[in-house]
XYZ file of C-alpha atoms in Angstrom:
734
model
C 0.143 -0.231 0.028
C 2.719 2.393 0.889
C 4.126 1.772 -2.630
C 1.077 2.357 -4.385
C 0.586 5.483 -2.522
C 4.041 6.868 -3.363
C 3.268 6.203 -6.997
C 0.199 8.288 -6.560
C 2.070 10.996 -4.837
C 4.294 11.085 -7.726
C 1.560 11.461 -10.185
C 0.144 14.298 -8.158
C 3.258 16.044 -8.304
C 3.510 15.469 -12.047
C -0.070 16.965 -12.528
C 0.886 20.082 -10.293
C 3.088 21.129 -13.106
C 1.035 20.996 -15.704
C -0.696 24.156 -15.127
C 1.959 26.037 -15.425
C 3.291 24.648 -18.374
C 0.143 25.125 -20.163
C 0.319 28.968 -19.001
C 3.816 29.356 -20.454
C 2.607 27.840 -23.511
C -0.374 30.013 -24.153
C 0.708 33.075 -22.379
C 3.162 35.891 -22.794
C 5.546 37.124 -20.176
C 4.612 36.476 -16.730
C 1.486 34.928 -15.162
C -1.161 36.915 -13.252
C 0.350 35.554 -9.659
C 3.739 36.401 -10.818
C 3.078 39.805 -11.558
C 0.968 40.090 -8.430
C 4.049 38.841 -6.541
C 6.420 41.197 -8.097
C 3.918 44.041 -7.146
C 3.783 43.109 -3.462
C 7.802 42.675 -3.297
C 8.518 45.905 -4.668
C 5.915 47.497 -2.478
C 7.292 45.650 0.644
C 10.841 46.683 0.215
C 9.748 50.179 -0.205
C 8.013 49.841 3.222
C 11.198 48.297 4.719
C 13.304 51.554 3.692
C 10.657 54.181 5.030
C 12.302 53.857 8.604
C 15.475 52.847 10.525
C 15.194 49.443 11.768
C 16.434 50.286 15.261
C 13.220 52.908 15.912
C 10.555 50.667 14.724
C 8.466 48.196 16.791
C 6.922 45.223 15.032
C 3.316 44.778 15.871
C 0.328 42.360 14.547
C -2.539 44.874 14.345
C -5.336 42.191 13.559
C -5.366 39.160 15.478
C -7.802 36.697 17.611
C -7.996 34.498 20.318
C -10.739 32.854 21.843
C -12.657 35.585 23.323
C -13.801 36.103 19.375
C -16.652 33.541 20.272
C -19.761 35.130 18.459
C -18.851 34.599 14.831
C -19.752 36.983 12.302
C -20.316 34.005 9.886
C -24.048 32.756 9.734
C -22.618 29.229 9.756
C -20.986 29.557 12.818
C -23.470 30.908 14.591
C -25.850 28.056 13.190
C -23.351 25.303 14.751
C -22.918 27.255 17.857
C -19.218 27.223 17.409
C -16.593 30.391 18.581
C -13.914 31.495 15.847
C -11.246 29.819 17.615
C -10.311 27.995 20.920
C -6.871 29.618 21.210
C -6.034 31.015 24.362
C -4.509 34.514 24.783
C -1.522 33.022 26.324
C -0.921 31.136 23.466
C -1.445 34.020 20.764
C 1.113 36.158 23.044
C 3.674 33.436 22.603
C 3.074 33.129 18.952
C 3.557 36.655 18.314
C 6.603 36.615 20.468
C 7.853 33.671 18.393
C 7.535 35.603 15.288
C 9.384 38.652 16.243
C 6.867 40.743 17.642
C 7.856 43.518 20.166
C 4.333 45.256 20.644
C 1.040 43.474 21.384
C -2.375 43.791 20.824
C -5.588 41.362 20.509
C -8.430 42.628 18.328
C -11.688 40.242 19.302
C -14.775 41.040 17.560
C -16.848 43.665 19.297
C -15.018 43.244 22.727
C -11.595 43.752 24.220
C -12.132 41.387 27.049
C -8.773 39.589 26.370
C -6.850 42.748 26.179
C -8.272 43.649 29.889
C -7.412 40.277 31.157
C -3.794 40.270 30.037
C -3.246 43.693 31.330
C -4.644 42.322 34.720
C -2.130 39.567 34.332
C 0.627 41.969 34.041
C 1.254 41.978 30.190
C 1.724 45.201 28.156
C -0.869 44.870 25.771
C -2.628 47.498 23.706
C -6.634 47.817 24.040
C -8.307 47.117 20.607
C -11.194 45.312 18.961
C -12.539 44.575 15.590
C -16.062 46.007 15.571
C -18.828 44.578 12.994
C -20.274 48.504 11.849
C -22.894 48.996 9.199
C -22.876 51.469 6.287
C -26.682 52.303 6.594
C -27.290 54.115 3.591
C -25.802 51.094 1.653
C -26.756 48.402 3.724
C -23.457 46.945 4.078
C -21.573 45.796 6.831
C -17.618 46.329 7.360
C -14.931 45.679 9.866
C -13.579 48.323 11.842
C -10.220 48.057 14.150
C -10.237 50.322 16.874
C -7.003 51.203 19.426
C -6.638 52.522 22.772
C -10.136 53.172 23.920
C -11.424 52.890 27.528
C -13.985 50.395 28.700
C -16.509 53.201 28.820
C -15.481 54.123 25.102
C -15.681 50.749 24.219
C -19.192 50.243 25.791
C -20.225 53.719 23.560
C -18.470 52.324 20.248
C -20.737 49.088 20.625
C -23.762 50.970 20.599
C -22.887 53.230 18.004
C -21.497 50.717 15.262
C -24.888 50.150 13.716
C -24.257 53.622 12.045
C -20.689 53.699 10.906
C -21.002 57.485 10.606
C -21.750 58.007 14.122
C -19.290 55.609 14.999
C -16.551 57.375 13.036
C -17.619 60.622 14.706
C -17.322 59.302 18.087
C -13.562 58.066 17.316
C -12.522 61.070 15.658
C -13.473 63.295 18.439
C -11.971 61.055 21.304
C -8.699 60.603 19.239
C -9.322 56.406 18.879
C -7.486 55.541 15.839
C -9.603 53.285 13.356
C -8.592 51.094 10.403
C -11.045 49.471 7.844
C -9.873 46.217 7.999
C -9.827 43.971 4.599
C -11.768 47.091 2.434
C -12.658 44.825 -0.490
C -14.282 42.117 1.935
C -17.584 43.545 3.186
C -21.038 42.277 4.108
C -23.645 43.275 1.486
C -27.080 42.470 2.376
C -28.400 43.123 -1.328
C -25.720 43.477 -3.919
C -22.053 44.546 -4.251
C -21.490 48.191 -3.115
C -21.196 50.684 -5.758
C -18.244 52.943 -6.288
C -19.737 55.784 -4.591
C -19.588 53.700 -1.464
C -15.716 53.330 -1.658
C -15.521 57.222 -2.405
C -17.537 57.742 0.808
C -15.602 55.706 2.988
C -12.249 57.323 1.628
C -13.843 60.447 3.673
C -14.554 58.337 6.795
C -11.104 56.708 7.204
C -7.348 57.790 7.598
C -6.081 54.153 7.757
C -6.840 51.156 5.665
C -5.548 47.624 6.167
C -3.813 46.674 2.759
C -2.057 43.847 3.712
C -4.247 41.044 5.643
C -2.627 37.745 6.327
C -5.999 36.027 5.525
C -6.874 37.200 1.948
C -4.855 36.803 -1.253
C -2.274 38.956 -2.577
C -5.016 39.860 -5.578
C -7.177 41.816 -2.770
C -4.285 43.071 -1.015
C -2.987 44.703 -4.022
C -5.838 46.343 -5.127
C -6.385 47.729 -2.033
C -2.849 49.255 -1.894
C -3.403 50.395 -5.497
C -6.854 52.221 -5.013
C -5.688 54.117 -1.920
C -2.359 55.224 -3.642
C -4.672 57.012 -5.991
C -6.666 59.050 -3.494
C -5.140 62.409 -3.940
C -6.367 65.539 -2.511
C -8.109 66.892 -5.680
C -10.097 63.401 -5.616
C -10.894 63.551 -2.090
C -11.937 67.395 -2.269
C -14.076 66.460 -5.083
C -15.711 63.517 -3.043
C -16.187 65.814 -0.223
C -18.219 68.473 -2.252
C -20.039 65.744 -4.126
C -21.505 63.896 -1.066
C -21.658 66.837 1.292
C -19.131 65.270 4.062
C -16.734 67.611 5.611
C -13.260 66.854 5.012
C -12.242 66.977 8.993
C -15.862 65.389 9.849
C -14.555 62.127 10.704
C -10.744 62.376 10.061
C -8.113 64.433 11.785
C -5.696 64.328 8.908
C -8.150 64.058 5.903
C -5.373 63.901 3.180
C -3.391 61.386 4.971
C -4.043 57.971 3.792
C -1.799 55.327 6.200
C -1.768 51.775 4.990
C -1.509 49.069 7.875
C -1.044 45.369 8.018
C -2.252 42.187 10.254
C -2.290 38.602 10.005
C -6.065 38.229 10.847
C -5.249 35.087 12.509
C -7.803 32.931 14.140
C -5.317 29.960 14.872
C -2.350 31.679 16.193
C -0.067 29.845 13.770
C 0.567 32.696 11.332
C 0.162 35.310 14.129
C 2.735 38.012 13.728
C 3.507 37.213 10.222
C 1.940 40.099 8.820
C 1.536 43.434 10.394
C 3.540 46.709 10.579
C 6.461 48.160 11.769
C 5.670 50.995 14.177
C 8.334 54.162 13.818
C 9.254 55.766 17.221
C 11.877 58.247 16.764
C 14.331 57.842 19.961
C 12.692 54.444 20.642
C 15.708 53.009 22.829
C 15.788 56.261 25.098
C 11.929 56.105 25.659
C 12.045 52.483 26.418
C 14.540 52.836 29.145
C 12.716 55.861 30.762
C 9.881 53.135 30.999
C 7.278 54.379 28.571
C 5.313 51.139 27.429
C 5.828 49.669 23.794
C 1.849 49.553 23.862
C 1.613 53.662 24.274
C 4.592 53.928 21.793
C 2.700 51.698 19.140
C -0.697 53.789 19.931
C 1.190 57.226 19.159
C 2.607 56.080 15.756
C -0.927 54.254 14.692
C -2.296 57.590 15.602
C 0.510 59.562 13.621
C 0.593 57.415 10.497
C 4.027 56.488 11.238
C 3.566 52.784 10.067
C 5.469 50.450 7.233
C 3.543 47.122 6.397
C 5.361 43.780 6.232
C 3.863 40.229 5.311
C 4.213 37.857 2.420
C 2.635 36.968 -0.925
C -0.385 34.274 -0.515
C -3.090 32.748 -2.173
C -5.147 30.187 -0.406
C -2.491 28.227 1.385
C -2.698 30.022 4.876
C -6.051 30.058 4.669
C -6.743 26.264 3.975
C -4.577 25.523 6.861
C -6.116 27.621 8.644
C -9.743 26.068 8.228
C -8.342 22.818 8.467
C -6.994 23.584 11.925
C -10.186 25.063 12.940
C -11.964 21.836 11.538
C -9.540 20.014 13.995
C -10.358 22.401 16.723
C -14.306 21.837 16.262
C -14.163 18.316 15.773
C -12.171 18.039 19.428
C -14.590 20.378 21.109
C -17.973 20.026 19.172
C -21.259 19.984 20.860
C -24.505 19.152 19.502
C -26.235 22.648 18.663
C -29.680 21.250 18.533
C -32.056 20.715 15.888
C -34.901 22.895 17.156
C -32.389 25.689 17.689
C -30.964 25.534 14.165
C -34.438 25.344 12.505
C -35.425 28.358 14.530
C -32.250 30.403 14.006
C -31.763 33.151 11.571
C -31.001 32.035 7.974
C -32.044 30.548 4.942
C -32.962 26.723 4.285
C -29.863 25.897 2.184
C -27.959 27.195 5.043
C -29.636 25.604 7.774
C -29.457 21.981 5.633
C -25.790 22.518 5.454
C -25.392 23.099 9.199
C -27.304 19.907 9.819
C -25.158 17.864 7.441
C -21.953 19.409 9.073
C -23.237 18.739 12.405
C -23.736 15.271 11.770
C -20.716 14.933 9.940
C -18.757 16.349 13.213
C -20.833 14.201 15.500
C -19.967 10.781 13.505
C -16.219 11.985 13.371
C -16.294 12.308 17.208
C -17.419 8.896 17.163
C -14.642 7.462 15.196
C -11.797 6.650 17.311
C -9.171 6.227 14.543
C -9.974 9.816 12.837
C -10.145 11.521 16.138
C -6.478 10.102 16.694
C -5.173 11.529 13.675
C -7.259 15.074 14.216
C -5.578 15.300 17.510
C -2.213 14.297 16.449
C -2.434 16.569 13.188
C -3.445 19.831 15.655
C -0.546 19.005 17.807
C 1.877 18.545 15.403
C 0.788 21.794 13.514
C 1.058 23.613 17.067
C 4.675 22.451 17.523
C 3.917 19.552 19.782
C 6.027 16.444 18.526
C 4.200 13.005 19.450
C 6.309 10.925 21.819
C 8.022 8.193 19.609
C 6.287 5.058 21.386
C 2.949 6.282 19.711
C 4.380 5.060 16.399
C 4.496 1.703 17.869
C 0.667 1.803 17.965
C 0.173 2.749 14.570
C -0.912 0.408 11.924
C 1.554 0.017 8.875
C -0.397 1.313 6.527
C -0.604 4.521 8.760
C 2.703 5.245 9.279
C 3.731 7.118 6.427
C 1.013 9.465 7.690
C 2.125 9.710 11.016
C 5.612 10.466 10.122
C 4.572 13.430 7.693
C 2.145 14.943 10.499
C 5.218 14.208 13.118
C 7.535 16.305 11.041
C 5.157 19.221 10.786
C 5.929 19.698 14.544
C 9.683 21.151 13.753
C 8.217 23.653 11.150
C 6.595 25.445 14.420
C 9.544 27.183 15.416
C 10.367 28.495 11.836
C 9.516 31.919 10.365
C 9.695 33.375 6.686
C 7.871 33.642 3.906
C 8.084 29.616 3.134
C 6.555 28.325 6.258
C 2.933 28.367 5.040
C 4.297 26.490 1.794
C 6.040 23.558 3.960
C 3.062 23.299 6.145
C 0.918 22.942 2.985
C 3.458 20.569 1.094
C 3.170 18.266 4.287
C -0.806 18.482 4.139
C -0.556 17.628 0.351
C 1.849 14.732 1.276
C -0.761 13.237 3.796
C -3.645 13.693 1.424
C -1.736 11.678 -1.242
C -1.138 8.810 1.293
C -4.818 9.175 2.553
C -6.025 8.907 -1.045
C -3.904 5.978 -1.841
C -5.040 3.885 1.183
C -8.900 5.079 0.247
C -8.526 3.781 -3.450
C -7.152 0.551 -2.454
C -9.617 -0.015 -0.167
C -12.313 0.769 -2.433
C -10.985 -1.110 -5.420
C -10.708 -4.325 -3.004
C -14.354 -3.807 -2.012
C -15.344 -3.417 -5.855
C -13.470 -6.809 -6.497
C -15.218 -8.555 -3.610
C -18.565 -7.311 -4.710
C -17.787 -8.488 -8.494
C -16.649 -11.801 -7.184
C -19.810 -12.241 -5.181
C -22.051 -11.502 -7.880
C -23.308 -8.153 -6.162
C -22.906 -5.877 -9.050
C -26.120 -4.193 -10.463
C -27.335 -3.246 -13.550
C -27.542 0.806 -14.172
C -31.502 0.248 -14.114
C -31.886 -1.418 -10.822
C -29.456 1.202 -9.105
C -31.600 4.185 -10.543
C -34.705 2.442 -9.150
C -33.094 2.415 -5.769
C -32.273 5.843 -5.519
C -34.909 7.110 -3.297
C -35.654 7.590 0.499
C -38.838 7.167 1.961
C -40.925 10.324 2.891
C -42.416 8.882 6.102
C -40.327 10.015 9.347
C -41.716 6.480 10.831
C -39.411 4.769 8.362
C -36.017 6.325 9.936
C -37.229 5.278 13.472
C -37.315 1.911 13.082
C -34.078 -0.328 14.386
C -31.654 -1.755 11.862
C -33.034 -4.745 10.060
C -36.868 -3.717 10.452
C -38.873 -3.918 6.985
C -38.713 -0.765 5.432
C -36.333 0.895 7.991
C -32.918 2.995 6.693
C -30.165 1.823 8.725
C -28.375 5.389 8.482
C -26.197 4.511 11.415
C -25.032 1.459 9.899
C -24.060 3.265 6.549
C -22.129 5.719 8.354
C -20.461 3.294 10.321
C -18.843 1.863 7.226
C -17.311 5.210 6.684
C -13.638 4.645 7.290
C -10.789 6.825 8.461
C -9.231 7.480 5.144
C -12.734 8.891 3.777
C -13.475 11.176 6.793
C -9.760 12.584 6.255
C -9.977 13.071 2.715
C -13.399 14.822 3.137
C -11.791 17.138 5.983
C -8.891 18.330 3.474
C -11.117 18.833 0.707
C -13.721 20.471 2.931
C -10.758 23.178 4.094
C -9.683 23.743 0.313
C -13.425 24.608 -0.650
C -13.831 27.220 2.360
C -10.615 28.708 2.032
C -11.392 29.368 -1.918
C -15.114 30.365 -1.330
C -13.817 32.787 1.553
C -11.297 34.718 -0.635
C -13.185 34.249 -4.030
C -16.843 34.594 -2.905
C -16.968 38.275 -4.195
C -14.901 37.350 -7.389
C -17.269 39.336 -9.582
C -16.595 42.602 -7.684
C -12.939 42.184 -7.939
C -13.032 41.420 -11.555
C -14.835 45.265 -11.970
C -12.650 46.788 -9.168
C -9.605 45.669 -10.976
C -11.102 46.986 -14.496
C -12.122 50.216 -12.983
C -8.378 50.747 -11.631
C -6.950 49.392 -14.842
C -4.622 47.411 -12.359
C -4.195 43.552 -11.713
C -6.728 42.667 -13.966
C -7.465 38.465 -13.745
C -6.742 36.715 -17.035
C -9.807 35.468 -19.179
C -8.983 31.561 -19.291
C -11.235 28.446 -19.739
C -11.012 25.028 -18.099
C -12.911 22.759 -20.120
C -13.349 19.447 -18.153
C -14.325 16.099 -19.729
C -14.655 12.442 -18.480
C -13.942 11.352 -21.877
C -11.606 12.533 -24.896
C -9.910 9.848 -26.894
C -12.663 7.588 -27.714
C -15.292 8.086 -30.921
C -18.469 9.163 -28.908
C -20.071 12.630 -29.648
C -18.459 14.527 -26.846
C -14.849 12.956 -27.604
C -14.986 14.004 -31.259
C -16.287 17.426 -30.484
C -13.606 17.915 -28.021
C -10.867 16.377 -30.333
C -11.866 19.087 -32.822
C -11.986 21.691 -30.051
C -8.510 21.033 -29.243
C -7.163 21.405 -32.838
C -9.140 24.586 -33.373
C -7.412 25.679 -29.677
C -4.168 24.447 -30.508
C -4.161 26.501 -34.259
C -5.515 29.538 -32.823
C -3.271 29.766 -29.306
C -6.716 30.512 -27.648
C -6.673 30.596 -23.707
C -8.531 27.197 -23.297
C -7.307 24.199 -21.815
C -8.838 20.727 -21.500
C -8.501 18.324 -18.418
C -9.274 14.753 -18.613
C -8.655 11.982 -16.043
C -7.096 9.120 -17.436
C -4.296 6.594 -17.501
C -3.867 6.019 -21.615
C -3.859 9.438 -22.859
C -1.006 11.464 -22.527
C -0.751 15.021 -21.757
C 0.213 17.909 -24.401
C -0.258 21.371 -25.191
C -3.533 22.773 -23.846
C -4.258 19.031 -22.588
C -4.001 18.352 -18.993
C -4.515 14.377 -18.050
C -4.701 13.676 -14.512
C -3.947 10.009 -13.298
C -7.039 8.479 -11.938
C -7.118 7.929 -8.246
C -9.771 5.412 -8.363
C -11.329 3.468 -11.483
C -14.368 1.044 -11.319
C -16.748 0.032 -13.913
C -20.417 1.017 -14.166
C -22.923 -1.692 -16.247
C -24.631 0.513 -18.834
C -25.648 -1.366 -21.867
C -21.682 -2.878 -21.644
C -19.036 -1.954 -19.160
C -18.326 1.928 -18.935
C -15.066 2.671 -16.801
C -15.324 5.784 -14.614
C -12.030 7.485 -13.596
C -12.061 9.508 -10.358
C -9.311 12.102 -9.862
C -7.519 13.418 -6.868
C -9.911 16.300 -5.945
C -7.628 18.353 -4.025
C -4.760 18.041 -7.171
C -8.045 19.436 -9.564
C -8.749 21.844 -7.035
C -5.352 23.219 -7.213
C -5.039 22.628 -10.961
C -7.682 25.406 -11.226
C -6.096 27.773 -9.029
C -2.753 27.557 -10.486
C -3.864 27.841 -14.383
C -5.458 31.225 -13.497
C -8.780 30.235 -15.104
C -12.019 32.376 -14.541
C -14.514 29.904 -15.944
C -15.505 26.500 -16.433
C -17.265 24.449 -19.322
C -17.817 20.893 -18.692
C -19.038 18.173 -21.552
C -19.759 15.208 -19.424
C -22.451 14.336 -16.601
C -20.014 12.176 -14.784
C -17.458 12.721 -12.078
C -16.041 16.110 -13.735
C -19.578 17.366 -14.138
C -19.987 17.068 -10.525
C -16.308 18.581 -9.779
C -17.312 21.463 -12.149
C -20.202 22.263 -10.123
C -17.610 22.365 -7.021
C -15.312 24.739 -8.837
C -17.955 26.976 -9.696
C -19.184 27.538 -6.056
C -15.712 27.164 -4.498
C -13.971 29.848 -6.897
C -17.146 31.871 -7.838
C -17.116 31.419 -11.475
C -19.350 31.002 -14.266
C -19.696 27.062 -15.516
C -21.326 26.135 -18.644
C -22.241 22.570 -19.757
C -21.987 21.678 -23.255
C -24.613 18.622 -23.742
C -23.920 16.148 -26.325
C -25.857 12.999 -25.411
C -29.585 12.267 -25.164
C -29.412 10.268 -22.074
C -33.190 9.951 -21.740
C -33.291 8.448 -25.345
C -30.325 6.242 -24.356
C -31.928 4.768 -21.209
C -34.957 4.040 -22.969
C -33.721 2.523 -26.090
C -30.573 0.771 -24.891
C -31.000 0.362 -21.078
C -34.522 -0.256 -21.071
C -35.532 1.831 -18.790
C -39.519 1.955 -17.834
C -41.616 5.275 -17.403
C -40.742 5.421 -13.308
C -36.919 5.289 -13.858
C -37.086 7.547 -16.841
C -38.989 10.035 -14.866
C -36.341 9.485 -12.190
C -33.669 10.063 -14.459
C -35.075 12.889 -16.018
C -35.561 14.723 -12.873
C -31.873 14.005 -12.026
C -30.593 15.313 -15.366
C -32.552 18.541 -15.181
C -31.499 19.283 -11.305
C -27.785 18.839 -12.786
C -28.196 21.086 -15.642
C -30.194 23.782 -13.931
C -27.202 23.755 -11.525
C -24.871 25.349 -14.263
C -25.207 29.091 -15.482
C -25.796 28.011 -19.209
C -26.331 24.718 -21.117
C -24.922 24.549 -24.620
C -27.100 21.757 -26.828
C -25.590 20.613 -29.992
C -29.099 20.268 -31.645
C -32.002 22.473 -32.749
C -34.714 21.451 -29.924
C -35.242 23.253 -26.944
C -35.815 21.498 -23.500
C -37.163 24.167 -21.403
C -33.839 25.218 -19.972
C -31.621 28.055 -19.929
C -29.917 26.772 -23.112
C -27.934 28.514 -25.837
C -28.659 26.240 -29.001
C -25.860 25.567 -31.392
C -27.874 24.078 -34.871
C -25.856 21.328 -36.158
C -27.092 21.965 -39.836
C -24.669 24.958 -39.846
C -21.919 22.140 -39.939
C -23.745 19.943 -42.178
C -24.094 17.185 -39.761
C -27.472 15.412 -39.287
C -29.164 14.704 -36.206
C -28.003 15.059 -32.411
C -28.346 12.572 -29.255
C -25.556 10.321 -29.159
C -24.626 9.825 -32.707
C -21.120 9.654 -33.379
C -20.772 12.241 -36.271
C -17.527 14.497 -36.707
C -18.574 17.686 -35.387
C -18.526 20.767 -37.846
C -15.975 23.556 -37.243
C -18.658 26.082 -37.154
C -20.246 24.543 -34.261
C -16.891 24.479 -32.295
C -16.303 28.122 -32.977
C -19.964 28.930 -31.801
C -19.357 27.602 -28.601
C -16.019 29.150 -28.206
C -17.410 32.464 -29.221
C -20.375 32.336 -26.516
C -17.718 30.892 -23.752
C -15.313 33.620 -24.241
C -17.892 36.467 -24.608
C -18.870 36.103 -21.163
C -17.022 37.420 -17.632
C -16.630 35.084 -14.998
C -19.397 35.205 -12.441
C -21.482 37.537 -14.487
């Protein structure tokens, strides 16, 4: 098993190089992420040279501990979990380990941790991150505030429902505020207009341009936007909106950039922040002036230089995985009635219900919980004792060794730490997927030998759950009862762990890119850091003689001839990668009896997830209703991109004529297909018949080809061009 897992890991590493190879072949010059990184590094070099190092205090202006116990995110409130279980003492240790010399804690809407640490003798700058509302735009934002008293904190909490009153009070009391992650906001109805951002320029002096939990694209857009706000523009906005220049800002023309890790797990606390410039620092410290006071003076006067590093989703993926481990170790049943009566939509409550059951089941699985505790301890620098390895089964020893090796990363600092952690995570994922694949293959072989494989017609007929509640209350084995507990007991450690890792990737991408259409519009308005337009075309079949395969082969020839920004990805062990063609090795292969055996290839989902990110795609097209179709919908929601489906096969006709489906099964299949197709933004149909869906119909007659359905006729060039024209004419997520 170890050898098989090692081979899969080698295949995965090979596939991770595909996207960069295709970018080089199709692009000109550096890629989007490389340009972002160059821009960030130039900015950070200039920031380092702003002040003499001997006169600066390093401080992380945005970090959290366990007193951020009421999440802003709806899902956290539905599950009744805090944003972190990290203690204040642990947070201070991490900040010191990463070189901070002044300290603060910015929990949501409270400064309890700051007061508690001050009572214990720690020099900590009082601060909090307030959730504020911009009433005229019905948009929520986060505002960091520093140096207030308990009485002022109470007043700020009362005023935070109106950002104008909040900022006016802070300005009068000389409480410095920072607009945290300005491009990440909570709009109730739609993305804020440009007027919203113009007004905010008049309300704030300080803007967080480097947030450790946001990707470089967002951070650099903030830096570019603030850099263009000159006196002429601010004066014009003041007249336009009737807001006095000094109504909310003591120095309205001085716009200051700040930074903070925004860490909720402690792991990356102190890796992003500011150097606070304090003239005569050594003398003032010798005279007994506390660093917190010196840092507060520098914040008020704008003497700050930002530090940090480039990032995309690595840090946030690790943060979510660490957070998931904390939830699993501390989870308590939130209560079904509470969830049903809680604020939120039906979909949110359904997801919360599912997540609650997953965490509850994980807590009942001893092997999974043992790994979760091991993984969490190693991430926080606690190396497991050597004898624990003796009790690990041979299959899991490589995973144990990788996790144990992560503990040595905890004491390091620098730009590569997150990448090193993430590399270990990918290795763990590869080994776990190898074990899972091997076990599934063995199970499939046993079922085949026992004659338990069933025709697709029967499988479809059994894909139903009873509508009667009583059906779920019977004991296992009762007639008509559904043994859900027995089914869940069969889900092993590799499945749960793979699910955790994939869920962390999804959550990280969703948080970073859920406002992608807004970021696209914002960058276009600035004329800077515009995301490239690139298509990832996904398919389960490519090298055959079917309708979809022939269309894609013609498509690939057309793309190569025109050097179009389109790449096709397929999972196969027979096809070779090439120009504009990425081939992922299958993690699992199994046969489905459907009028003759049909082989289904399942790729490593994390590998495909990262392929989309590294390839810098901004839209998706899928040509098959199989595994790639499901993952196309995953990528659509994870990265908030437009996903189209290109329909080649009349599956209802195929099911009736070839699989001999009766009316009941045909209706069930029709509903499944309708649900699947409607999950996409658009559906291309390669015939002239409307199906009542949101379709763009490409008439095959223009290519001189007759018929549609599953006919294996060579597609004409005109239909390929028609589909490509439609795909490339739409913006991502619009």
